[in-house]
PDB file of C-alpha atoms in Angstrom:
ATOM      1  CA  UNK A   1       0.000   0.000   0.000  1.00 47.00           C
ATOM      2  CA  UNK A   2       1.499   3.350  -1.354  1.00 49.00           C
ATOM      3  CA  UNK A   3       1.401   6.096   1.359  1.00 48.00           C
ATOM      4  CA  UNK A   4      -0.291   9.274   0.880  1.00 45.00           C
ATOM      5  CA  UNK A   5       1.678  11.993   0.760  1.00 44.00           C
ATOM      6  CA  UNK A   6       1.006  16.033   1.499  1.00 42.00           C
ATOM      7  CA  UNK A   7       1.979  18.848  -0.381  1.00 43.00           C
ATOM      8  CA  UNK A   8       2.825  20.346   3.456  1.00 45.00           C
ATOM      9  CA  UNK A   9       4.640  19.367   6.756  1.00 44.00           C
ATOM     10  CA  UNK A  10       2.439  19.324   9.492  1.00 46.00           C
ATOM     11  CA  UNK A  11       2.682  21.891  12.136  1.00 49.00           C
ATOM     12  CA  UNK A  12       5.248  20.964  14.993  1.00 48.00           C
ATOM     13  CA  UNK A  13       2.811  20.991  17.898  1.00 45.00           C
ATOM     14  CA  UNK A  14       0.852  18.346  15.652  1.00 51.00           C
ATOM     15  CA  UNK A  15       1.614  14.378  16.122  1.00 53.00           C
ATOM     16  CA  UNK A  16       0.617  13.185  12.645  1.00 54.00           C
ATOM     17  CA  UNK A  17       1.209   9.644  13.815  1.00 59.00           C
ATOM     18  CA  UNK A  18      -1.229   9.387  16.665  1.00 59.00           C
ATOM     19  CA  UNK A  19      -5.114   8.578  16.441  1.00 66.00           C
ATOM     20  CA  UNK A  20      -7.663  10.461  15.229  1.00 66.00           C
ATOM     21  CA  UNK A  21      -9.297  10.788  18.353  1.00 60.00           C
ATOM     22  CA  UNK A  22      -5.665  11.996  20.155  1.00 62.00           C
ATOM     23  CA  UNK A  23      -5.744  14.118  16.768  1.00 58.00           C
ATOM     24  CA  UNK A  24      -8.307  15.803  18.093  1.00 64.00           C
ATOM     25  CA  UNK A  25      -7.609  16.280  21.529  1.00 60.00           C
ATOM     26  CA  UNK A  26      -4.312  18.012  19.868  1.00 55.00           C
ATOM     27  CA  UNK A  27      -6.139  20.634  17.694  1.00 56.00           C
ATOM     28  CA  UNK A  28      -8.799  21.120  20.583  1.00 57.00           C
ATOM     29  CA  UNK A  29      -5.607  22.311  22.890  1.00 53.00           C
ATOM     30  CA  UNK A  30      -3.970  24.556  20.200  1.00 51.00           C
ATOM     31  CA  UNK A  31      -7.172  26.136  19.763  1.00 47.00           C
ATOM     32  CA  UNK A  32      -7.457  26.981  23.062  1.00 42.00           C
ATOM     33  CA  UNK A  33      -3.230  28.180  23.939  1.00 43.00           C
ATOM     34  CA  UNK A  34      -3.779  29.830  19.993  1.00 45.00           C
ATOM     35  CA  UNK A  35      -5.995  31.977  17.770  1.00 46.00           C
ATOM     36  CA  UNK A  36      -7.681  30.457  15.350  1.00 44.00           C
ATOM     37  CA  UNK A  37      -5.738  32.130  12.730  1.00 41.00           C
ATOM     38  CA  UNK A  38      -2.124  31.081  14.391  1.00 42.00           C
ATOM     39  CA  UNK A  39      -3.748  27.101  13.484  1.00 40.00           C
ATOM     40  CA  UNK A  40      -5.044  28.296  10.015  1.00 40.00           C
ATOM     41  CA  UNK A  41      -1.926  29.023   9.177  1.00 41.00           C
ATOM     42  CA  UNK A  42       0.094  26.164   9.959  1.00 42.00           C
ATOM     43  CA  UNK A  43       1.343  27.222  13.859  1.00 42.00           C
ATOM     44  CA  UNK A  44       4.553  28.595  13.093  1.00 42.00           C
ATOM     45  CA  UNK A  45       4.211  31.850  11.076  1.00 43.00           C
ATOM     46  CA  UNK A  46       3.380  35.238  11.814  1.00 44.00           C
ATOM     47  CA  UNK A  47      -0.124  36.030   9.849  1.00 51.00           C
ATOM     48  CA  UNK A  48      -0.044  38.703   7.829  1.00 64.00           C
ATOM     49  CA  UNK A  49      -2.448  42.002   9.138  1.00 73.00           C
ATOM     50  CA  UNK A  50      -6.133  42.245   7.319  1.00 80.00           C
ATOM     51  CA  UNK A  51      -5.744  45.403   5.061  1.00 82.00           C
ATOM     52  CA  UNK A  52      -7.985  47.668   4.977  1.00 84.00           C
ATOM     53  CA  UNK A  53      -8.997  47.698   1.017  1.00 87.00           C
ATOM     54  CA  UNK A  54      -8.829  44.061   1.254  1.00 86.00           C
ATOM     55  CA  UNK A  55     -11.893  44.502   4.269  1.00 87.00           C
ATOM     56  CA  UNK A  56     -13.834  46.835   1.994  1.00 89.00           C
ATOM     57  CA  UNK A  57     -13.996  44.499  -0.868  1.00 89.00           C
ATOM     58  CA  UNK A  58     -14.398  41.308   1.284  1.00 88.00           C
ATOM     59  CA  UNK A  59     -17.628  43.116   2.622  1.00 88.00           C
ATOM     60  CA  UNK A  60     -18.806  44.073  -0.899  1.00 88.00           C
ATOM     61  CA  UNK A  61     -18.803  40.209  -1.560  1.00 86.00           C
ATOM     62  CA  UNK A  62     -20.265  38.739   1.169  1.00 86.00           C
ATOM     63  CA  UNK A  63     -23.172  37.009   1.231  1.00 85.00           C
ATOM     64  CA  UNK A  64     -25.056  39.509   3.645  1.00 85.00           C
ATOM     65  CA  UNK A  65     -27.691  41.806   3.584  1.00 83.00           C
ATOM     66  CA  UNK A  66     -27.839  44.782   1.274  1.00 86.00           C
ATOM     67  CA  UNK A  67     -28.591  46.960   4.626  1.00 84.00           C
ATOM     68  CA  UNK A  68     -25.567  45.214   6.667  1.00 87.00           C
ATOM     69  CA  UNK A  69     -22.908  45.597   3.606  1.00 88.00           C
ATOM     70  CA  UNK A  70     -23.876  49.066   3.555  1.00 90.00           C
ATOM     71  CA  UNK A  71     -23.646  49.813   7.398  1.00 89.00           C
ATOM     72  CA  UNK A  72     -20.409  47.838   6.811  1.00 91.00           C
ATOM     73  CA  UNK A  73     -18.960  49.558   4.242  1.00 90.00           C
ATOM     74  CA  UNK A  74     -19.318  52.926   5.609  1.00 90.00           C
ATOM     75  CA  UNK A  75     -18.132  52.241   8.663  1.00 91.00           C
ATOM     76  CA  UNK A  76     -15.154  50.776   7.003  1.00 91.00           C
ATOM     77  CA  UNK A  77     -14.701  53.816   4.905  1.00 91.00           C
ATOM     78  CA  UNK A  78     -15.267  56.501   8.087  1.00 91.00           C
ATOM     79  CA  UNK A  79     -12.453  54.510   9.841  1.00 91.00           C
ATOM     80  CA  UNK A  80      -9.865  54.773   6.682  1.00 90.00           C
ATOM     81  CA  UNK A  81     -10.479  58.572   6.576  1.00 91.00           C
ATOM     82  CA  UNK A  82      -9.620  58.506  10.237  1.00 92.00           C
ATOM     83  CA  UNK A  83      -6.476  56.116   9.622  1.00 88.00           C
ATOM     84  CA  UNK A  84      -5.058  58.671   7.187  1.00 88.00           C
ATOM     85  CA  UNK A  85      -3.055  56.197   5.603  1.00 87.00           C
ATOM     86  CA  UNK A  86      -1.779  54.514   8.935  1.00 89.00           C
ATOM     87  CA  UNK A  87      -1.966  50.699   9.204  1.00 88.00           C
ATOM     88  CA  UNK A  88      -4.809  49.443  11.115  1.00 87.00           C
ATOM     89  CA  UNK A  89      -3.771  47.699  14.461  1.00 87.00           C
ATOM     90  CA  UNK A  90      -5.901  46.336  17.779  1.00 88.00           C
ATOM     91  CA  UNK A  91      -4.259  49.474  19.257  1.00 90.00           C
ATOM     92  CA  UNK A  92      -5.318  51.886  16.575  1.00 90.00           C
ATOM     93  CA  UNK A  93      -8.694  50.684  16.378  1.00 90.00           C
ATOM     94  CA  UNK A  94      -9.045  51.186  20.493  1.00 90.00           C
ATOM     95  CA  UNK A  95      -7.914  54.466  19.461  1.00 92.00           C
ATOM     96  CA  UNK A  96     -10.582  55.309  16.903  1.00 92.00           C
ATOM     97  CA  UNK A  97     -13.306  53.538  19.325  1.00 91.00           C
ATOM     98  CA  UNK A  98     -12.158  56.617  21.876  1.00 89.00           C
ATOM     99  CA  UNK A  99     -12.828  59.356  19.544  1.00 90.00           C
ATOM    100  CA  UNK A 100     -16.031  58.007  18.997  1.00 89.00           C
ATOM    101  CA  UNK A 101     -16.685  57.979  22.046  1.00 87.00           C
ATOM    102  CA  UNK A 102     -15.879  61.424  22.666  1.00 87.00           C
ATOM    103  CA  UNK A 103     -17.858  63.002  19.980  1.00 85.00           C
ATOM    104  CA  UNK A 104     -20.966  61.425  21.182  1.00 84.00           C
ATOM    105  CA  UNK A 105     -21.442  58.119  19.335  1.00 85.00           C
ATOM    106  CA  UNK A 106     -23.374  55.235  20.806  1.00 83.00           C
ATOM    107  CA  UNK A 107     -22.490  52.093  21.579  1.00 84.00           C
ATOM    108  CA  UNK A 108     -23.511  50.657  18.613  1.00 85.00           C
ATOM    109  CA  UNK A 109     -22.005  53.071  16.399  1.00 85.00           C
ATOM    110  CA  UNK A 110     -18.274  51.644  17.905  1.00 87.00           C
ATOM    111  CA  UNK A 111     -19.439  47.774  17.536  1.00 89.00           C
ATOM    112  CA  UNK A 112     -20.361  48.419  13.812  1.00 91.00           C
ATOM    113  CA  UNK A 113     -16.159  48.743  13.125  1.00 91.00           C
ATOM    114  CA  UNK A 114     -15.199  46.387  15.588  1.00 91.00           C
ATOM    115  CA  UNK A 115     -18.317  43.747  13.551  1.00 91.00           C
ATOM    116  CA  UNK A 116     -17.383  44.394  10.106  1.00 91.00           C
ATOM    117  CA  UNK A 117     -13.687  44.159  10.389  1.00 91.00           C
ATOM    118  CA  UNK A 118     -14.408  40.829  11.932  1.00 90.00           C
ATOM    119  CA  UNK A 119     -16.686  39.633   9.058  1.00 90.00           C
ATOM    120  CA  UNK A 120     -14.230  40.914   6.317  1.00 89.00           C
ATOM    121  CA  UNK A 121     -11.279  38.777   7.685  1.00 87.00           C
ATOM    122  CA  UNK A 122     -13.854  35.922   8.292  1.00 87.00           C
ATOM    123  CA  UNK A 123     -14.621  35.980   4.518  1.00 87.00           C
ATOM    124  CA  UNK A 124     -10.556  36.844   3.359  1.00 85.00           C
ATOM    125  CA  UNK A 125      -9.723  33.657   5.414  1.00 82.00           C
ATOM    126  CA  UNK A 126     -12.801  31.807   3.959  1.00 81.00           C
ATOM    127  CA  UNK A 127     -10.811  32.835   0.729  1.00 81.00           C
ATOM    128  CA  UNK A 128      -7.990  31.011   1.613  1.00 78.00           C
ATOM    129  CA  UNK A 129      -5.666  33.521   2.822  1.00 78.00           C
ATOM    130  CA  UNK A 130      -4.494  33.723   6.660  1.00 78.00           C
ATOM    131  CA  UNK A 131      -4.777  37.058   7.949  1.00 78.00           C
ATOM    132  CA  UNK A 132      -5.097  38.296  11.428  1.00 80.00           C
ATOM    133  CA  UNK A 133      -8.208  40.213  12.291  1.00 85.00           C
ATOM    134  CA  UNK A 134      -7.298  44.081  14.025  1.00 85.00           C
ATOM    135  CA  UNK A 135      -9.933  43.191  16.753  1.00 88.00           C
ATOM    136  CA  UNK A 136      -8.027  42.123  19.775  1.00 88.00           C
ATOM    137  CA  UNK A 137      -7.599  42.826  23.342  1.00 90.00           C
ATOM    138  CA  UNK A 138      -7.456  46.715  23.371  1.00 90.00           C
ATOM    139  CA  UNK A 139     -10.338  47.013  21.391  1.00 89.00           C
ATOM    140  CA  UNK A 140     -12.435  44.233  23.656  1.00 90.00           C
ATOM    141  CA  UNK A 141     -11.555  46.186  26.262  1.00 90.00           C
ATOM    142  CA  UNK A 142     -12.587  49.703  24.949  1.00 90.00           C
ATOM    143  CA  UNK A 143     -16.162  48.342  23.822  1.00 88.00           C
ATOM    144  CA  UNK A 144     -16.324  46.419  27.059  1.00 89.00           C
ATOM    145  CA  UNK A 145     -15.692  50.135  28.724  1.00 88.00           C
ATOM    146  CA  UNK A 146     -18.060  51.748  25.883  1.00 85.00           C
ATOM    147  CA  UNK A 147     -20.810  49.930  26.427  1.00 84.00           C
ATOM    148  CA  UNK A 148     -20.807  50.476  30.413  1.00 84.00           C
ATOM    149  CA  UNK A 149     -19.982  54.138  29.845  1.00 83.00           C
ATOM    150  CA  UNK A 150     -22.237  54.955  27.110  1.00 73.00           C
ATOM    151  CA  UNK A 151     -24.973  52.880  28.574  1.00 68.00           C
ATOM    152  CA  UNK A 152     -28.407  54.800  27.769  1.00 61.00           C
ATOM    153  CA  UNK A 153     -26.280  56.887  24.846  1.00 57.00           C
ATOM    154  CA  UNK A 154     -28.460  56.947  21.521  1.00 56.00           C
ATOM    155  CA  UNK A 155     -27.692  58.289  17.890  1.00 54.00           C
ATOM    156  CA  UNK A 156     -29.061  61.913  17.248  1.00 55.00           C
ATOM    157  CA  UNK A 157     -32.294  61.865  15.359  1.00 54.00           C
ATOM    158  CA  UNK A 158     -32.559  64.553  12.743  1.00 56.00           C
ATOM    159  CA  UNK A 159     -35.334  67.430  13.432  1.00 59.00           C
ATOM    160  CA  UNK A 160     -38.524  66.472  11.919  1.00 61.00           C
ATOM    161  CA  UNK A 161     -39.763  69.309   9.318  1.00 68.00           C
ATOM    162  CA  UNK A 162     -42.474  71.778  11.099  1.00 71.00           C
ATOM    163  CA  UNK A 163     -45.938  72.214   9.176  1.00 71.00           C
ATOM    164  CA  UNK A 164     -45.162  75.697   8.017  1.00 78.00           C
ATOM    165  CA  UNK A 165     -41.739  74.774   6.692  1.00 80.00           C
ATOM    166  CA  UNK A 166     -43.716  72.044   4.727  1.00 79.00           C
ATOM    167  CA  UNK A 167     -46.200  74.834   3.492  1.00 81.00           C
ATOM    168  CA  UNK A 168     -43.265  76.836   2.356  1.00 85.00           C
ATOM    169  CA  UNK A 169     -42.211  74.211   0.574  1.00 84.00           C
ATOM    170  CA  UNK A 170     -44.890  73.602  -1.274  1.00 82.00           C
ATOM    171  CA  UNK A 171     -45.384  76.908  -2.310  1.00 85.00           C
ATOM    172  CA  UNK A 172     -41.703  77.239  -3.636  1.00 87.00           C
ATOM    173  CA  UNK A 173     -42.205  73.648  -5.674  1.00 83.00           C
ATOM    174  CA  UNK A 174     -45.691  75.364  -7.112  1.00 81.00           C
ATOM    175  CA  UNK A 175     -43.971  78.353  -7.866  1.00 84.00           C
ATOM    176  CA  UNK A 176     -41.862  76.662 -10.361  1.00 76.00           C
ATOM    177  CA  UNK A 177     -45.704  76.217 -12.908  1.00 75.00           C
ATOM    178  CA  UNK A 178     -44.050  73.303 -14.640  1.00 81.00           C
ATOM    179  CA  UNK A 179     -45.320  69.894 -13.628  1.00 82.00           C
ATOM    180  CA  UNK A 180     -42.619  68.645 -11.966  1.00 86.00           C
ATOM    181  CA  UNK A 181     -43.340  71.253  -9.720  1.00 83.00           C
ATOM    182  CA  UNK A 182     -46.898  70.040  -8.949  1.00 82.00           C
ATOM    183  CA  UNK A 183     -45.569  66.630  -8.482  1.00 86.00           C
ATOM    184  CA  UNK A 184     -43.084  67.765  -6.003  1.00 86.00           C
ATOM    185  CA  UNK A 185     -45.713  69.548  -3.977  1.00 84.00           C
ATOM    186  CA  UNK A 186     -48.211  67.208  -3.877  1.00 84.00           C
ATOM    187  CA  UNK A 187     -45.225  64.585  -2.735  1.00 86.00           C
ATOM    188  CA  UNK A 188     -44.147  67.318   0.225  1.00 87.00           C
ATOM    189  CA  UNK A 189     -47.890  67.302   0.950  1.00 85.00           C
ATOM    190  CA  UNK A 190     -48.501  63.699   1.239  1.00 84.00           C
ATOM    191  CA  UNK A 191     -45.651  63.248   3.450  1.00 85.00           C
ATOM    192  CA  UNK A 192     -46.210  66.078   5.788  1.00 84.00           C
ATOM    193  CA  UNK A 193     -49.683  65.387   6.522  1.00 83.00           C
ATOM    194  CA  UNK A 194     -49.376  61.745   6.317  1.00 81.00           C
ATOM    195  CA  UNK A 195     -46.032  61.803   8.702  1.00 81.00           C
ATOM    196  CA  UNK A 196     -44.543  59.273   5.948  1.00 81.00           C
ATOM    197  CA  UNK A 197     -40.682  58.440   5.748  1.00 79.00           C
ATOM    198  CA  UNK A 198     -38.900  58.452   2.957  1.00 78.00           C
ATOM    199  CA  UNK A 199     -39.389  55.333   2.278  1.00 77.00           C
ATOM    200  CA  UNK A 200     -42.951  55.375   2.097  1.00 79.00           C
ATOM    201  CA  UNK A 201     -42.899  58.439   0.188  1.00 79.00           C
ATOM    202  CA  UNK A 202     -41.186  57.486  -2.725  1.00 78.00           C
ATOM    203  CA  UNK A 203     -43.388  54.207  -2.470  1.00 79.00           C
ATOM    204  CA  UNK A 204     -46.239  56.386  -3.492  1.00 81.00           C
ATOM    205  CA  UNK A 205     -48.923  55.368  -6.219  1.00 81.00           C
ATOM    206  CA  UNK A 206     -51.342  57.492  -7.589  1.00 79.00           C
ATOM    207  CA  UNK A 207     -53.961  54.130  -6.849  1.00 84.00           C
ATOM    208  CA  UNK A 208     -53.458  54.886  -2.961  1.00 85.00           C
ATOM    209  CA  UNK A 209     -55.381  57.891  -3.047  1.00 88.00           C
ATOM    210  CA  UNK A 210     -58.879  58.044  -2.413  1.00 88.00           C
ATOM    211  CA  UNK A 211     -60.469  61.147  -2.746  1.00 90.00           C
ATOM    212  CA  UNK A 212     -63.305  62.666  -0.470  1.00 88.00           C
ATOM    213  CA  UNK A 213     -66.427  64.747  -0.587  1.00 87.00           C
ATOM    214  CA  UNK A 214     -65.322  67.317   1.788  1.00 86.00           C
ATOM    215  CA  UNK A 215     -62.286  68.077  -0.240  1.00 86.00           C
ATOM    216  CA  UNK A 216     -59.583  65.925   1.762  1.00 87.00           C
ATOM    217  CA  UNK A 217     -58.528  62.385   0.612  1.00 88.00           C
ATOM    218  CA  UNK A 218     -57.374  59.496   2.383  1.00 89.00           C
ATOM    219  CA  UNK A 219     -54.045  57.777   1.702  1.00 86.00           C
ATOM    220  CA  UNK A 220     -53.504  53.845   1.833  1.00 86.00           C
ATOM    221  CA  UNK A 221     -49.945  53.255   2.867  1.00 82.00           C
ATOM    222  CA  UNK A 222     -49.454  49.457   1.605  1.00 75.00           C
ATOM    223  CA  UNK A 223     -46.364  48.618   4.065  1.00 67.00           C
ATOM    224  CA  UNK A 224     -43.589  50.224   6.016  1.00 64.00           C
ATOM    225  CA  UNK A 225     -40.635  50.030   8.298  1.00 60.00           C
ATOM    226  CA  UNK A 226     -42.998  49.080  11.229  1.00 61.00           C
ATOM    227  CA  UNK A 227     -45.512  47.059   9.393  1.00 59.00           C
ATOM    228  CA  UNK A 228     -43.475  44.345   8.463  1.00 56.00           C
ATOM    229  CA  UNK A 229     -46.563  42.016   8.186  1.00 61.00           C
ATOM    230  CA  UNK A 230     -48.013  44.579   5.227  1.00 63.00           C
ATOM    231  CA  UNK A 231     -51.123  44.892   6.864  1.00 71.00           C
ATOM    232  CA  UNK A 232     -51.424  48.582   5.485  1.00 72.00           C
ATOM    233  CA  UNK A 233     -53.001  51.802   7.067  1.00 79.00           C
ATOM    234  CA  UNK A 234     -55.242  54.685   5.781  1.00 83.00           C
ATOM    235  CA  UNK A 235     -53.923  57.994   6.555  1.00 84.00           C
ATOM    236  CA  UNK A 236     -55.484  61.418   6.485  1.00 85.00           C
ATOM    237  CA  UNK A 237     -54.560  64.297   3.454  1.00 86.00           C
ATOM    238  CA  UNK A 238     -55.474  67.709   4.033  1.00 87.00           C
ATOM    239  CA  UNK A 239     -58.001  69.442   1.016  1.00 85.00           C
ATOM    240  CA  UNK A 240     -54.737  71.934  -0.155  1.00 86.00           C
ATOM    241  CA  UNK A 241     -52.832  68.381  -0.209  1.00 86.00           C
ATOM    242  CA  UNK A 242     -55.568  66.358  -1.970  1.00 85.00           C
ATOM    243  CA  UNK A 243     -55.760  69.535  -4.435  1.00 84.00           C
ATOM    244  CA  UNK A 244     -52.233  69.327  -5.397  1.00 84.00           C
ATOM    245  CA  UNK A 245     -52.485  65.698  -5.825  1.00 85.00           C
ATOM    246  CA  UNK A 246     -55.601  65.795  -8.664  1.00 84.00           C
ATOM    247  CA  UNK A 247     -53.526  68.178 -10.431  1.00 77.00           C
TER     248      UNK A 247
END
């Protein structure tokens, strides 16, 4: 019987010659006195660090969702304008998590780096190259201390538009007599008076109007960010709105 040979030496700490099961045991034990990337790459050599383009494209592949690789990516990018060209390190990235911190940022905000750094070197290894992910102990430790410090701390919502700034509006969009003009009023409307996000908003159909004797019309909002099931809801449009919208 011819023996099977390997294109590679296994790694000292390894005893090819034993049983699987004392295999095991081995690789059980190395995972434990090593990271997981010291094993992946064969116990003996330094890995090299994840690079920072290299993250940004690993998240643009990765099988995640559209809303995460976008989160992702611009946390990635924020953090590279920060860098300025310095190589990313554990002790860097405790560093950036600290100016976050001080300009205000939530908790969340710092574990969106420290996530998608971890992902991107998850899918570079998964890619067969052995790098070593920039998340280590100084930045466990500063997002252990950022989430007891900043405990209650939540992003800044931006100021909703007032009723008379949405009238203004209006009247500028109007004032342009085209019919794009129209159409942008009767949009700035809707969305005042219905309270809609954006998202809803631009999800507008001319069928989700229902107009009214008294002048006013009612607005059928099909699904949104908080009706995940798509049971709908009827919303109230002033007359000046419902106006704008038969135009």
């Amino acid at each position: 019987m011819t023996a099977t040979t390997y294109p590679a030496a296994e790694p000292a700490w390894l005893d090819i010659s034993a049983p699987l099961s004392a295999l095991l045991r081995q690789v059980a034990a190395a995972a434990v006195r090593r990271p997981l990337h010291w094993i992946e790459n064969g116990g003996g050599t330094t890995p090299n660090g994840l690079d920072l383009a290299d993250a940004i494209a690993a998240i643009g592949e990765a099988a995640i969702a559209e809303a995460t690789r976008k989160s992702y990516a611009g946390a990635l990018h924020r953090f590279g304008r920060w860098l300025d060209g310095r190589k990313m390190s554990d002790d860097l990235l405790a560093e950036y998590l600290g100016a976050l911190y001080e300009a205000g940022k939530s908790y969340n905000s710092a574990n969106q780096i420290a996530a998608a750094l971890k992902r991107s070197a998850r899918e570079v290894r998964d890619n067969g190259r052995c790098v070593a992910c920039p998340v280590g102990p100084a930045t466990r430790r500063r997002l252990d201390r950022y989430r007891r410090d900043a405990a209650g701390r939540t992003p800044k919502q931006a100021e909703g538009i007032g009723w008379e700034d949405a009238d203004r509006m209006c009247e500028a969009a109007e004032s342009d007599g085209g019919p794009r003009g129209v159409r942008d009023a009767a949009l700035v409307g809707a969305a005042s008076d219905g309270l809609l996000r954006v998202s809803e908003a631009s999800a507008l159909d001319a069928d989700d109007v229902t107009f009214m004797d008294d002048g006013s019309a009612r607005l059928r909002i099909r699904r949104s960010k908080t009706d995940q099931a798509g049971r709908g809801a009827e919303l109230y449009l002033g007359a000046p709105t419902a106006g704008r919208i038969r135009q």
